[in-house]
PDB file of N, CA and C in Angstrom:
ATOM      1  N   MET A 367       0.836  -1.197   0.000  1.00 71.00           N
ATOM      2  CA  MET A 367       0.000   0.000   0.000  1.00 71.00           C
ATOM      3  C   MET A 367       0.879   1.258   0.000  1.00 71.00           C
ATOM      4  N   ARG A 368       1.845   1.264   0.890  1.00 74.00           N
ATOM      5  CA  ARG A 368       2.735   2.418   1.005  1.00 74.00           C
ATOM      6  C   ARG A 368       3.530   2.621  -0.288  1.00 74.00           C
ATOM      7  N   ASP A 369       4.076   1.519  -0.850  1.00 79.00           N
ATOM      8  CA  ASP A 369       4.838   1.614  -2.100  1.00 79.00           C
ATOM      9  C   ASP A 369       3.963   2.117  -3.246  1.00 79.00           C
ATOM     10  N   SER A 370       2.737   1.651  -3.300  1.00 83.00           N
ATOM     11  CA  SER A 370       1.800   2.068  -4.347  1.00 83.00           C
ATOM     12  C   SER A 370       1.534   3.577  -4.258  1.00 83.00           C
ATOM     13  N   PHE A 371       1.366   4.066  -3.049  1.00 82.00           N
ATOM     14  CA  PHE A 371       1.115   5.488  -2.826  1.00 82.00           C
ATOM     15  C   PHE A 371       2.286   6.332  -3.339  1.00 82.00           C
ATOM     16  N   PHE A 372       3.505   5.956  -2.974  1.00 82.00           N
ATOM     17  CA  PHE A 372       4.678   6.731  -3.382  1.00 82.00           C
ATOM     18  C   PHE A 372       4.977   6.573  -4.870  1.00 82.00           C
ATOM     19  N   ARG A 373       4.652   5.431  -5.452  1.00 83.00           N
ATOM     20  CA  ARG A 373       4.834   5.226  -6.885  1.00 83.00           C
ATOM     21  C   ARG A 373       3.922   6.187  -7.666  1.00 83.00           C
ATOM     22  N   LYS A 374       2.688   6.329  -7.219  1.00 82.00           N
ATOM     23  CA  LYS A 374       1.753   7.255  -7.864  1.00 82.00           C
ATOM     24  C   LYS A 374       2.285   8.686  -7.789  1.00 82.00           C
ATOM     25  N   LEU A 375       2.812   9.062  -6.651  1.00 80.00           N
ATOM     26  CA  LEU A 375       3.370  10.410  -6.497  1.00 80.00           C
ATOM     27  C   LEU A 375       4.592  10.619  -7.385  1.00 80.00           C
ATOM     28  N   LYS A 376       5.425   9.594  -7.458  1.00 83.00           N
ATOM     29  CA  LYS A 376       6.663   9.708  -8.221  1.00 83.00           C
ATOM     30  C   LYS A 376       6.395   9.976  -9.698  1.00 83.00           C
ATOM     31  N   TYR A 377       5.372   9.355 -10.270  1.00 86.00           N
ATOM     32  CA  TYR A 377       5.112   9.472 -11.706  1.00 86.00           C
ATOM     33  C   TYR A 377       3.995  10.463 -12.044  1.00 86.00           C
ATOM     34  N   ARG A 378       3.492  11.140 -11.048  1.00 82.00           N
ATOM     35  CA  ARG A 378       2.451  12.141 -11.273  1.00 82.00           C
ATOM     36  C   ARG A 378       3.028  13.344 -12.005  1.00 82.00           C
ATOM     37  N   GLN A 379       2.300  13.829 -13.020  1.00 82.00           N
ATOM     38  CA  GLN A 379       2.720  15.028 -13.749  1.00 82.00           C
ATOM     39  C   GLN A 379       2.062  16.253 -13.121  1.00 82.00           C
ATOM     40  N   PRO A 380       2.829  17.244 -12.681  1.00 80.00           N
ATOM     41  CA  PRO A 380       2.231  18.436 -12.077  1.00 80.00           C
ATOM     42  C   PRO A 380       1.490  19.256 -13.134  1.00 80.00           C
ATOM     43  N   GLY A 381       0.518  20.003 -12.693  1.00 78.00           N
ATOM     44  CA  GLY A 381      -0.262  20.860 -13.589  1.00 78.00           C
ATOM     45  C   GLY A 381      -0.568  22.175 -12.902  1.00 78.00           C
ATOM     46  N   VAL A 382      -1.526  22.880 -13.436  1.00 77.00           N
ATOM     47  CA  VAL A 382      -1.959  24.155 -12.875  1.00 77.00           C
ATOM     48  C   VAL A 382      -3.393  23.986 -12.403  1.00 77.00           C
ATOM     49  N   ILE A 383      -3.642  24.196 -11.121  1.00 78.00           N
ATOM     50  CA  ILE A 383      -4.983  24.056 -10.572  1.00 78.00           C
ATOM     51  C   ILE A 383      -5.884  25.128 -11.193  1.00 78.00           C
ATOM     52  N   GLY A 384      -7.022  24.696 -11.717  1.00 78.00           N
ATOM     53  CA  GLY A 384      -7.980  25.613 -12.323  1.00 78.00           C
ATOM     54  C   GLY A 384      -7.777  25.856 -13.805  1.00 78.00           C
ATOM     55  N   GLU A 385      -6.717  25.291 -14.389  1.00 77.00           N
ATOM     56  CA  GLU A 385      -6.408  25.548 -15.797  1.00 77.00           C
ATOM     57  C   GLU A 385      -7.494  25.008 -16.720  1.00 77.00           C
ATOM     58  N   LYS A 386      -8.027  23.840 -16.443  1.00 78.00           N
ATOM     59  CA  LYS A 386      -9.035  23.243 -17.323  1.00 78.00           C
ATOM     60  C   LYS A 386     -10.353  24.001 -17.295  1.00 78.00           C
ATOM     61  N   GLU A 387     -10.649  24.653 -16.183  1.00 82.00           N
ATOM     62  CA  GLU A 387     -11.901  25.398 -16.057  1.00 82.00           C
ATOM     63  C   GLU A 387     -11.790  26.818 -16.614  1.00 82.00           C
ATOM     64  N   ALA A 388     -10.589  27.272 -16.875  1.00 83.00           N
ATOM     65  CA  ALA A 388     -10.357  28.648 -17.329  1.00 83.00           C
ATOM     66  C   ALA A 388     -10.841  28.835 -18.769  1.00 83.00           C
ATOM     67  N   VAL A 389     -11.219  30.055 -19.108  1.00 86.00           N
ATOM     68  CA  VAL A 389     -11.558  30.402 -20.483  1.00 86.00           C
ATOM     69  C   VAL A 389     -10.267  30.334 -21.292  1.00 86.00           C
ATOM     70  N   GLN A 390     -10.321  29.706 -22.458  1.00 89.00           N
ATOM     71  CA  GLN A 390      -9.123  29.450 -23.250  1.00 89.00           C
ATOM     72  C   GLN A 390      -8.930  30.510 -24.338  1.00 89.00           C
ATOM     73  N   PHE A 391      -7.797  31.163 -24.329  1.00 90.00           N
ATOM     74  CA  PHE A 391      -7.421  32.159 -25.329  1.00 90.00           C
ATOM     75  C   PHE A 391      -6.101  31.747 -25.967  1.00 90.00           C
ATOM     76  N   ALA A 392      -5.770  32.352 -27.086  1.00 93.00           N
ATOM     77  CA  ALA A 392      -4.470  32.130 -27.728  1.00 93.00           C
ATOM     78  C   ALA A 392      -3.975  33.457 -28.284  1.00 93.00           C
ATOM     79  N   VAL A 393      -2.678  33.673 -28.206  1.00 93.00           N
ATOM     80  CA  VAL A 393      -2.065  34.914 -28.664  1.00 93.00           C
ATOM     81  C   VAL A 393      -0.942  34.579 -29.640  1.00 93.00           C
ATOM     82  N   ALA A 394      -0.863  35.353 -30.723  1.00 94.00           N
ATOM     83  CA  ALA A 394       0.225  35.200 -31.700  1.00 94.00           C
ATOM     84  C   ALA A 394       1.261  36.284 -31.463  1.00 94.00           C
ATOM     85  N   LEU A 395       2.522  35.905 -31.495  1.00 94.00           N
ATOM     86  CA  LEU A 395       3.614  36.864 -31.437  1.00 94.00           C
ATOM     87  C   LEU A 395       4.286  36.838 -32.805  1.00 94.00           C
ATOM     88  N   PRO A 396       3.795  37.663 -33.743  1.00 94.00           N
ATOM     89  CA  PRO A 396       4.322  37.618 -35.108  1.00 94.00           C
ATOM     90  C   PRO A 396       5.651  38.351 -35.237  1.00 94.00           C
ATOM     91  N   ILE A 397       6.634  37.640 -35.786  1.00 94.00           N
ATOM     92  CA  ILE A 397       7.940  38.239 -36.052  1.00 94.00           C
ATOM     93  C   ILE A 397       7.961  38.670 -37.517  1.00 94.00           C
ATOM     94  N   MET A 398       8.175  39.941 -37.742  1.00 92.00           N
ATOM     95  CA  MET A 398       8.281  40.503 -39.083  1.00 92.00           C
ATOM     96  C   MET A 398       9.742  40.957 -39.256  1.00 92.00           C
ATOM     97  N   TYR A 399      10.079  41.429 -40.432  1.00 93.00           N
ATOM     98  CA  TYR A 399      11.441  41.909 -40.674  1.00 93.00           C
ATOM     99  C   TYR A 399      11.404  43.317 -41.215  1.00 93.00           C
ATOM    100  N   GLU A 400      12.228  44.172 -40.626  1.00 94.00           N
ATOM    101  CA  GLU A 400      12.377  45.554 -41.058  1.00 94.00           C
ATOM    102  C   GLU A 400      13.871  45.794 -41.232  1.00 94.00           C
ATOM    103  N   ASN A 401      14.290  46.102 -42.475  1.00 95.00           N
ATOM    104  CA  ASN A 401      15.720  46.253 -42.778  1.00 95.00           C
ATOM    105  C   ASN A 401      16.507  45.007 -42.371  1.00 95.00           C
ATOM    106  N   ASP A 402      15.944  43.835 -42.649  1.00 95.00           N
ATOM    107  CA  ASP A 402      16.542  42.534 -42.329  1.00 95.00           C
ATOM    108  C   ASP A 402      16.717  42.276 -40.835  1.00 95.00           C
ATOM    109  N   GLU A 403      16.068  43.073 -40.002  1.00 95.00           N
ATOM    110  CA  GLU A 403      16.115  42.879 -38.553  1.00 95.00           C
ATOM    111  C   GLU A 403      14.753  42.371 -38.076  1.00 95.00           C
ATOM    112  N   PRO A 404      14.729  41.343 -37.209  1.00 93.00           N
ATOM    113  CA  PRO A 404      13.441  40.855 -36.702  1.00 93.00           C
ATOM    114  C   PRO A 404      12.805  41.851 -35.731  1.00 93.00           C
ATOM    115  N   VAL A 405      11.509  42.077 -35.913  1.00 94.00           N
ATOM    116  CA  VAL A 405      10.735  42.953 -35.026  1.00 94.00           C
ATOM    117  C   VAL A 405       9.412  42.264 -34.716  1.00 94.00           C
ATOM    118  N   LEU A 406       8.849  42.540 -33.557  1.00 93.00           N
ATOM    119  CA  LEU A 406       7.544  42.002 -33.196  1.00 93.00           C
ATOM    120  C   LEU A 406       6.450  42.943 -33.697  1.00 93.00           C
ATOM    121  N   LEU A 407       5.384  42.357 -34.237  1.00 93.00           N
ATOM    122  CA  LEU A 407       4.254  43.131 -34.720  1.00 93.00           C
ATOM    123  C   LEU A 407       3.226  43.266 -33.605  1.00 93.00           C
ATOM    124  N   PHE A 408       2.936  44.492 -33.230  1.00 92.00           N
ATOM    125  CA  PHE A 408       1.888  44.791 -32.254  1.00 92.00           C
ATOM    126  C   PHE A 408       0.707  45.387 -33.005  1.00 92.00           C
ATOM    127  N   GLN A 409      -0.428  45.461 -32.343  1.00 91.00           N
ATOM    128  CA  GLN A 409      -1.574  46.160 -32.917  1.00 91.00           C
ATOM    129  C   GLN A 409      -2.196  47.027 -31.835  1.00 91.00           C
ATOM    130  N   VAL A 410      -2.961  48.018 -32.257  1.00 90.00           N
ATOM    131  CA  VAL A 410      -3.686  48.888 -31.333  1.00 90.00           C
ATOM    132  C   VAL A 410      -5.160  48.539 -31.447  1.00 90.00           C
ATOM    133  N   ARG A 411      -5.767  48.170 -30.326  1.00 85.00           N
ATOM    134  CA  ARG A 411      -7.195  47.823 -30.326  1.00 85.00           C
ATOM    135  C   ARG A 411      -8.029  49.072 -30.578  1.00 85.00           C
ATOM    136  N   SER A 412      -9.117  48.900 -31.286  1.00 85.00           N
ATOM    137  CA  SER A 412     -10.026  50.004 -31.580  1.00 85.00           C
ATOM    138  C   SER A 412     -10.532  50.627 -30.281  1.00 85.00           C
ATOM    139  N   SER A 413     -10.738  51.920 -30.300  1.00 90.00           N
ATOM    140  CA  SER A 413     -11.281  52.602 -29.120  1.00 90.00           C
ATOM    141  C   SER A 413     -12.753  52.250 -28.906  1.00 90.00           C
ATOM    142  N   LYS A 414     -13.361  51.563 -29.864  1.00 91.00           N
ATOM    143  CA  LYS A 414     -14.771  51.171 -29.766  1.00 91.00           C
ATOM    144  C   LYS A 414     -14.960  49.755 -29.213  1.00 91.00           C
ATOM    145  N   MET A 415     -13.869  49.090 -28.885  1.00 82.00           N
ATOM    146  CA  MET A 415     -13.964  47.724 -28.350  1.00 82.00           C
ATOM    147  C   MET A 415     -14.545  47.749 -26.935  1.00 82.00           C
ATOM    148  N   ARG A 416     -15.305  46.704 -26.582  1.00 86.00           N
ATOM    149  CA  ARG A 416     -15.874  46.594 -25.231  1.00 86.00           C
ATOM    150  C   ARG A 416     -14.784  46.380 -24.190  1.00 86.00           C
ATOM    151  N   ARG A 417     -13.828  45.526 -24.542  1.00 79.00           N
ATOM    152  CA  ARG A 417     -12.770  45.197 -23.584  1.00 79.00           C
ATOM    153  C   ARG A 417     -11.452  45.789 -24.046  1.00 79.00           C
ATOM    154  N   GLN A 418     -10.768  46.404 -23.161  1.00 81.00           N
ATOM    155  CA  GLN A 418      -9.423  46.943 -23.381  1.00 81.00           C
ATOM    156  C   GLN A 418      -9.328  47.850 -24.616  1.00 81.00           C
ATOM    157  N   PRO A 419     -10.230  48.832 -24.750  1.00 88.00           N
ATOM    158  CA  PRO A 419     -10.163  49.732 -25.906  1.00 88.00           C
ATOM    159  C   PRO A 419      -8.863  50.533 -25.918  1.00 88.00           C
ATOM    160  N   GLY A 420      -8.258  50.648 -27.106  1.00 89.00           N
ATOM    161  CA  GLY A 420      -7.042  51.441 -27.267  1.00 89.00           C
ATOM    162  C   GLY A 420      -5.768  50.775 -26.790  1.00 89.00           C
ATOM    163  N   ASP A 421      -5.866  49.555 -26.256  1.00 87.00           N
ATOM    164  CA  ASP A 421      -4.664  48.876 -25.762  1.00 87.00           C
ATOM    165  C   ASP A 421      -3.737  48.473 -26.913  1.00 87.00           C
ATOM    166  N   ILE A 422      -2.455  48.474 -26.641  1.00 91.00           N
ATOM    167  CA  ILE A 422      -1.459  47.941 -27.569  1.00 91.00           C
ATOM    168  C   ILE A 422      -1.293  46.468 -27.194  1.00 91.00           C
ATOM    169  N   CYS A 423      -1.415  45.591 -28.191  1.00 90.00           N
ATOM    170  CA  CYS A 423      -1.420  44.162 -27.877  1.00 90.00           C
ATOM    171  C   CYS A 423      -0.925  43.339 -29.068  1.00 90.00           C
ATOM    172  N   PHE A 424      -0.841  42.047 -28.855  1.00 92.00           N
ATOM    173  CA  PHE A 424      -0.571  41.098 -29.929  1.00 92.00           C
ATOM    174  C   PHE A 424      -1.911  40.580 -30.448  1.00 92.00           C
ATOM    175  N   PRO A 425      -1.967  40.118 -31.693  1.00 93.00           N
ATOM    176  CA  PRO A 425      -3.196  39.508 -32.191  1.00 93.00           C
ATOM    177  C   PRO A 425      -3.535  38.264 -31.368  1.00 93.00           C
ATOM    178  N   GLY A 426      -4.805  38.090 -31.070  1.00 93.00           N
ATOM    179  CA  GLY A 426      -5.218  36.915 -30.318  1.00 93.00           C
ATOM    180  C   GLY A 426      -6.662  36.992 -29.920  1.00 93.00           C
ATOM    181  N   GLY A 427      -7.156  35.923 -29.348  1.00 91.00           N
ATOM    182  CA  GLY A 427      -8.541  35.883 -28.916  1.00 91.00           C
ATOM    183  C   GLY A 427      -8.912  34.519 -28.383  1.00 91.00           C
ATOM    184  N   LYS A 428     -10.197  34.330 -28.188  1.00 92.00           N
ATOM    185  CA  LYS A 428     -10.726  33.102 -27.598  1.00 92.00           C
ATOM    186  C   LYS A 428     -10.533  31.914 -28.540  1.00 92.00           C
ATOM    187  N   ILE A 429     -10.179  30.781 -27.964  1.00 94.00           N
ATOM    188  CA  ILE A 429     -10.071  29.547 -28.736  1.00 94.00           C
ATOM    189  C   ILE A 429     -11.488  29.067 -29.024  1.00 94.00           C
ATOM    190  N   GLU A 430     -11.803  28.912 -30.309  1.00 95.00           N
ATOM    191  CA  GLU A 430     -13.139  28.508 -30.743  1.00 95.00           C
ATOM    192  C   GLU A 430     -13.217  26.985 -30.847  1.00 95.00           C
ATOM    193  N   THR A 431     -14.432  26.447 -30.919  1.00 93.00           N
ATOM    194  CA  THR A 431     -14.620  24.997 -30.966  1.00 93.00           C
ATOM    195  C   THR A 431     -13.979  24.375 -32.199  1.00 93.00           C
ATOM    196  N   GLU A 432     -13.904  25.117 -33.324  1.00 94.00           N
ATOM    197  CA  GLU A 432     -13.298  24.558 -34.536  1.00 94.00           C
ATOM    198  C   GLU A 432     -11.772  24.544 -34.484  1.00 94.00           C
ATOM    199  N   ASP A 433     -11.169  25.245 -33.530  1.00 94.00           N
ATOM    200  CA  ASP A 433      -9.714  25.259 -33.371  1.00 94.00           C
ATOM    201  C   ASP A 433      -9.281  23.985 -32.649  1.00 94.00           C
ATOM    202  N   LEU A 434      -8.462  23.166 -33.291  1.00 93.00           N
ATOM    203  CA  LEU A 434      -8.024  21.921 -32.673  1.00 93.00           C
ATOM    204  C   LEU A 434      -6.946  22.154 -31.619  1.00 93.00           C
ATOM    205  N   THR A 435      -6.160  23.221 -31.796  1.00 94.00           N
ATOM    206  CA  THR A 435      -5.075  23.516 -30.858  1.00 94.00           C
ATOM    207  C   THR A 435      -4.991  25.020 -30.632  1.00 94.00           C
ATOM    208  N   SER A 436      -4.208  25.406 -29.634  1.00 93.00           N
ATOM    209  CA  SER A 436      -3.984  26.833 -29.388  1.00 93.00           C
ATOM    210  C   SER A 436      -3.186  27.456 -30.532  1.00 93.00           C
ATOM    211  N   VAL A 437      -2.338  26.676 -31.187  1.00 95.00           N
ATOM    212  CA  VAL A 437      -1.568  27.180 -32.327  1.00 95.00           C
ATOM    213  C   VAL A 437      -2.519  27.525 -33.482  1.00 95.00           C
ATOM    214  N   GLU A 438      -3.495  26.646 -33.735  1.00 95.00           N
ATOM    215  CA  GLU A 438      -4.478  26.931 -34.784  1.00 95.00           C
ATOM    216  C   GLU A 438      -5.289  28.172 -34.447  1.00 95.00           C
ATOM    217  N   ALA A 439      -5.663  28.321 -33.189  1.00 96.00           N
ATOM    218  CA  ALA A 439      -6.424  29.499 -32.770  1.00 96.00           C
ATOM    219  C   ALA A 439      -5.597  30.773 -32.950  1.00 96.00           C
ATOM    220  N   ALA A 440      -4.338  30.720 -32.567  1.00 95.00           N
ATOM    221  CA  ALA A 440      -3.465  31.885 -32.710  1.00 95.00           C
ATOM    222  C   ALA A 440      -3.285  32.246 -34.185  1.00 95.00           C
ATOM    223  N   ALA A 441      -3.125  31.236 -35.040  1.00 96.00           N
ATOM    224  CA  ALA A 441      -2.970  31.483 -36.484  1.00 96.00           C
ATOM    225  C   ALA A 441      -4.251  32.091 -37.061  1.00 96.00           C
ATOM    226  N   ARG A 442      -5.409  31.580 -36.642  1.00 96.00           N
ATOM    227  CA  ARG A 442      -6.691  32.130 -37.108  1.00 96.00           C
ATOM    228  C   ARG A 442      -6.838  33.586 -36.685  1.00 96.00           C
ATOM    229  N   GLU A 443      -6.560  33.864 -35.423  1.00 95.00           N
ATOM    230  CA  GLU A 443      -6.670  35.232 -34.908  1.00 95.00           C
ATOM    231  C   GLU A 443      -5.683  36.159 -35.614  1.00 95.00           C
ATOM    232  N   LEU A 444      -4.477  35.679 -35.857  1.00 96.00           N
ATOM    233  CA  LEU A 444      -3.470  36.473 -36.571  1.00 96.00           C
ATOM    234  C   LEU A 444      -3.995  36.858 -37.950  1.00 96.00           C
ATOM    235  N   SER A 445      -4.575  35.894 -38.647  1.00 96.00           N
ATOM    236  CA  SER A 445      -5.115  36.143 -39.985  1.00 96.00           C
ATOM    237  C   SER A 445      -6.308  37.095 -39.931  1.00 96.00           C
ATOM    238  N   GLU A 446      -7.232  36.854 -39.004  1.00 95.00           N
ATOM    239  CA  GLU A 446      -8.428  37.689 -38.889  1.00 95.00           C
ATOM    240  C   GLU A 446      -8.089  39.138 -38.535  1.00 95.00           C
ATOM    241  N   GLU A 447      -7.142  39.322 -37.645  1.00 93.00           N
ATOM    242  CA  GLU A 447      -6.873  40.659 -37.110  1.00 93.00           C
ATOM    243  C   GLU A 447      -5.854  41.455 -37.920  1.00 93.00           C
ATOM    244  N   THR A 448      -5.026  40.770 -38.697  1.00 94.00           N
ATOM    245  CA  THR A 448      -3.983  41.497 -39.443  1.00 94.00           C
ATOM    246  C   THR A 448      -4.113  41.348 -40.954  1.00 94.00           C
ATOM    247  N   GLY A 449      -4.870  40.334 -41.405  1.00 94.00           N
ATOM    248  CA  GLY A 449      -4.967  40.072 -42.838  1.00 94.00           C
ATOM    249  C   GLY A 449      -3.818  39.228 -43.373  1.00 94.00           C
ATOM    250  N   ILE A 450      -2.901  38.820 -42.502  1.00 94.00           N
ATOM    251  CA  ILE A 450      -1.803  37.947 -42.926  1.00 94.00           C
ATOM    252  C   ILE A 450      -2.391  36.555 -43.177  1.00 94.00           C
ATOM    253  N   PRO A 451      -2.269  36.021 -44.401  1.00 94.00           N
ATOM    254  CA  PRO A 451      -2.832  34.693 -44.678  1.00 94.00           C
ATOM    255  C   PRO A 451      -2.177  33.616 -43.816  1.00 94.00           C
ATOM    256  N   ARG A 452      -2.972  32.637 -43.408  1.00 90.00           N
ATOM    257  CA  ARG A 452      -2.433  31.537 -42.600  1.00 90.00           C
ATOM    258  C   ARG A 452      -1.275  30.845 -43.304  1.00 90.00           C
ATOM    259  N   SER A 453      -1.354  30.752 -44.617  1.00 91.00           N
ATOM    260  CA  SER A 453      -0.297  30.079 -45.379  1.00 91.00           C
ATOM    261  C   SER A 453       1.043  30.820 -45.302  1.00 91.00           C
ATOM    262  N   LYS A 454       1.022  32.086 -44.909  1.00 91.00           N
ATOM    263  CA  LYS A 454       2.251  32.885 -44.797  1.00 91.00           C
ATOM    264  C   LYS A 454       2.769  32.947 -43.358  1.00 91.00           C
ATOM    265  N   ALA A 455       2.043  32.331 -42.420  1.00 91.00           N
ATOM    266  CA  ALA A 455       2.423  32.382 -41.005  1.00 91.00           C
ATOM    267  C   ALA A 455       2.931  31.017 -40.571  1.00 91.00           C
ATOM    268  N   ALA A 456       4.229  30.877 -40.442  1.00 94.00           N
ATOM    269  CA  ALA A 456       4.834  29.608 -40.016  1.00 94.00           C
ATOM    270  C   ALA A 456       4.994  29.606 -38.499  1.00 94.00           C
ATOM    271  N   HIS A 457       4.430  28.605 -37.849  1.00 95.00           N
ATOM    272  CA  HIS A 457       4.572  28.489 -36.393  1.00 95.00           C
ATOM    273  C   HIS A 457       6.004  28.076 -36.076  1.00 95.00           C
ATOM    274  N   ILE A 458       6.672  28.854 -35.249  1.00 94.00           N
ATOM    275  CA  ILE A 458       8.066  28.606 -34.877  1.00 94.00           C
ATOM    276  C   ILE A 458       8.156  27.865 -33.540  1.00 94.00           C
ATOM    277  N   SER A 459       7.424  28.348 -32.558  1.00 93.00           N
ATOM    278  CA  SER A 459       7.517  27.789 -31.211  1.00 93.00           C
ATOM    279  C   SER A 459       6.352  28.306 -30.378  1.00 93.00           C
ATOM    280  N   SER A 460       6.132  27.680 -29.253  1.00 91.00           N
ATOM    281  CA  SER A 460       5.148  28.168 -28.287  1.00 91.00           C
ATOM    282  C   SER A 460       5.864  28.502 -26.987  1.00 91.00           C
ATOM    283  N   LEU A 461       5.399  29.546 -26.337  1.00 89.00           N
ATOM    284  CA  LEU A 461       5.979  29.969 -25.063  1.00 89.00           C
ATOM    285  C   LEU A 461       5.119  29.452 -23.915  1.00 89.00           C
ATOM    286  N   ASP A 462       5.458  29.820 -22.710  1.00 84.00           N
ATOM    287  CA  ASP A 462       4.708  29.381 -21.534  1.00 84.00           C
ATOM    288  C   ASP A 462       3.264  29.864 -21.593  1.00 84.00           C
ATOM    289  N   ARG A 463       2.379  29.082 -20.968  1.00 81.00           N
ATOM    290  CA  ARG A 463       0.983  29.496 -20.833  1.00 81.00           C
ATOM    291  C   ARG A 463       0.890  30.477 -19.672  1.00 81.00           C
ATOM    292  N   TRP A 464      -0.051  31.381 -19.800  1.00 80.00           N
ATOM    293  CA  TRP A 464      -0.261  32.391 -18.770  1.00 80.00           C
ATOM    294  C   TRP A 464      -1.657  32.191 -18.217  1.00 80.00           C
ATOM    295  N   LEU A 465      -1.796  31.992 -16.922  1.00 77.00           N
ATOM    296  CA  LEU A 465      -3.089  31.864 -16.269  1.00 77.00           C
ATOM    297  C   LEU A 465      -3.358  33.177 -15.551  1.00 77.00           C
ATOM    298  N   THR A 466      -4.378  33.906 -16.038  1.00 77.00           N
ATOM    299  CA  THR A 466      -4.647  35.241 -15.503  1.00 77.00           C
ATOM    300  C   THR A 466      -5.470  35.174 -14.221  1.00 77.00           C
ATOM    301  N   LEU A 467      -5.579  36.299 -13.550  1.00 72.00           N
ATOM    302  CA  LEU A 467      -6.376  36.381 -12.331  1.00 72.00           C
ATOM    303  C   LEU A 467      -7.865  36.257 -12.618  1.00 72.00           C
ATOM    304  N   ARG A 468      -8.259  36.437 -13.868  1.00 71.00           N
ATOM    305  CA  ARG A 468      -9.669  36.332 -14.256  1.00 71.00           C
ATOM    306  C   ARG A 468      -9.976  34.964 -14.858  1.00 71.00           C
ATOM    307  N   ASP A 469      -9.208  33.955 -14.494  1.00 67.00           N
ATOM    308  CA  ASP A 469      -9.424  32.576 -14.950  1.00 67.00           C
ATOM    309  C   ASP A 469      -9.378  32.437 -16.464  1.00 67.00           C
ATOM    310  N   CYS A 470      -8.396  33.062 -17.077  1.00 69.00           N
ATOM    311  CA  CYS A 470      -8.178  32.915 -18.514  1.00 69.00           C
ATOM    312  C   CYS A 470      -6.825  32.249 -18.720  1.00 69.00           C
ATOM    313  N   ARG A 471      -6.785  31.246 -19.595  1.00 72.00           N
ATOM    314  CA  ARG A 471      -5.520  30.588 -19.925  1.00 72.00           C
ATOM    315  C   ARG A 471      -5.089  31.113 -21.280  1.00 72.00           C
ATOM    316  N   VAL A 472      -3.868  31.652 -21.361  1.00 75.00           N
ATOM    317  CA  VAL A 472      -3.392  32.293 -22.585  1.00 75.00           C
ATOM    318  C   VAL A 472      -2.035  31.721 -22.981  1.00 75.00           C
ATOM    319  N   PRO A 473      -2.012  30.777 -23.942  1.00 73.00           N
ATOM    320  CA  PRO A 473      -0.719  30.349 -24.493  1.00 73.00           C
ATOM    321  C   PRO A 473      -0.262  31.334 -25.551  1.00 73.00           C
ATOM    322  N   SER A 474       1.026  31.545 -25.653  1.00 78.00           N
ATOM    323  CA  SER A 474       1.605  32.455 -26.658  1.00 78.00           C
ATOM    324  C   SER A 474       2.338  31.640 -27.701  1.00 78.00           C
ATOM    325  N   CYS A 475       2.064  31.912 -28.980  1.00 78.00           N
ATOM    326  CA  CYS A 475       2.639  31.157 -30.087  1.00 78.00           C
ATOM    327  C   CYS A 475       3.423  32.111 -30.997  1.00 78.00           C
ATOM    328  N   ILE A 476       4.666  31.766 -31.297  1.00 77.00           N
ATOM    329  CA  ILE A 476       5.515  32.609 -32.143  1.00 77.00           C
ATOM    330  C   ILE A 476       5.360  32.175 -33.592  1.00 77.00           C
ATOM    331  N   PHE A 477       5.128  33.160 -34.477  1.00 81.00           N
ATOM    332  CA  PHE A 477       5.001  32.917 -35.909  1.00 81.00           C
ATOM    333  C   PHE A 477       6.018  33.742 -36.667  1.00 81.00           C
ATOM    334  N   ASN A 478       6.423  33.243 -37.817  1.00 79.00           N
ATOM    335  CA  ASN A 478       7.357  33.947 -38.684  1.00 79.00           C
ATOM    336  C   ASN A 478       6.761  33.975 -40.074  1.00 79.00           C
TER     337      ASN A 478
END
């Protein structure tokens, strides 16, 4: 019994409490080139938006049911918000997930 208990603990994968219940968002960090130097593309939210009007941010939004992964959601949002075709956005890597105080999970995906 004791060995079984410690074996379960030994192979348990840690997670984030509340992550599964959080609203799921995805953010794209698009790398563009200016004079052959990499730069991050930001956008300014419309002053007419309900949430965070006028904020400077990266393209992103809620993960929809048709999005199979956070990378797909980030690519969709990047295309919708900037007009960059999905075929021109190559996923390079994903960064750490961010769990906000408002129960939102936000993975960040780098595109080139």
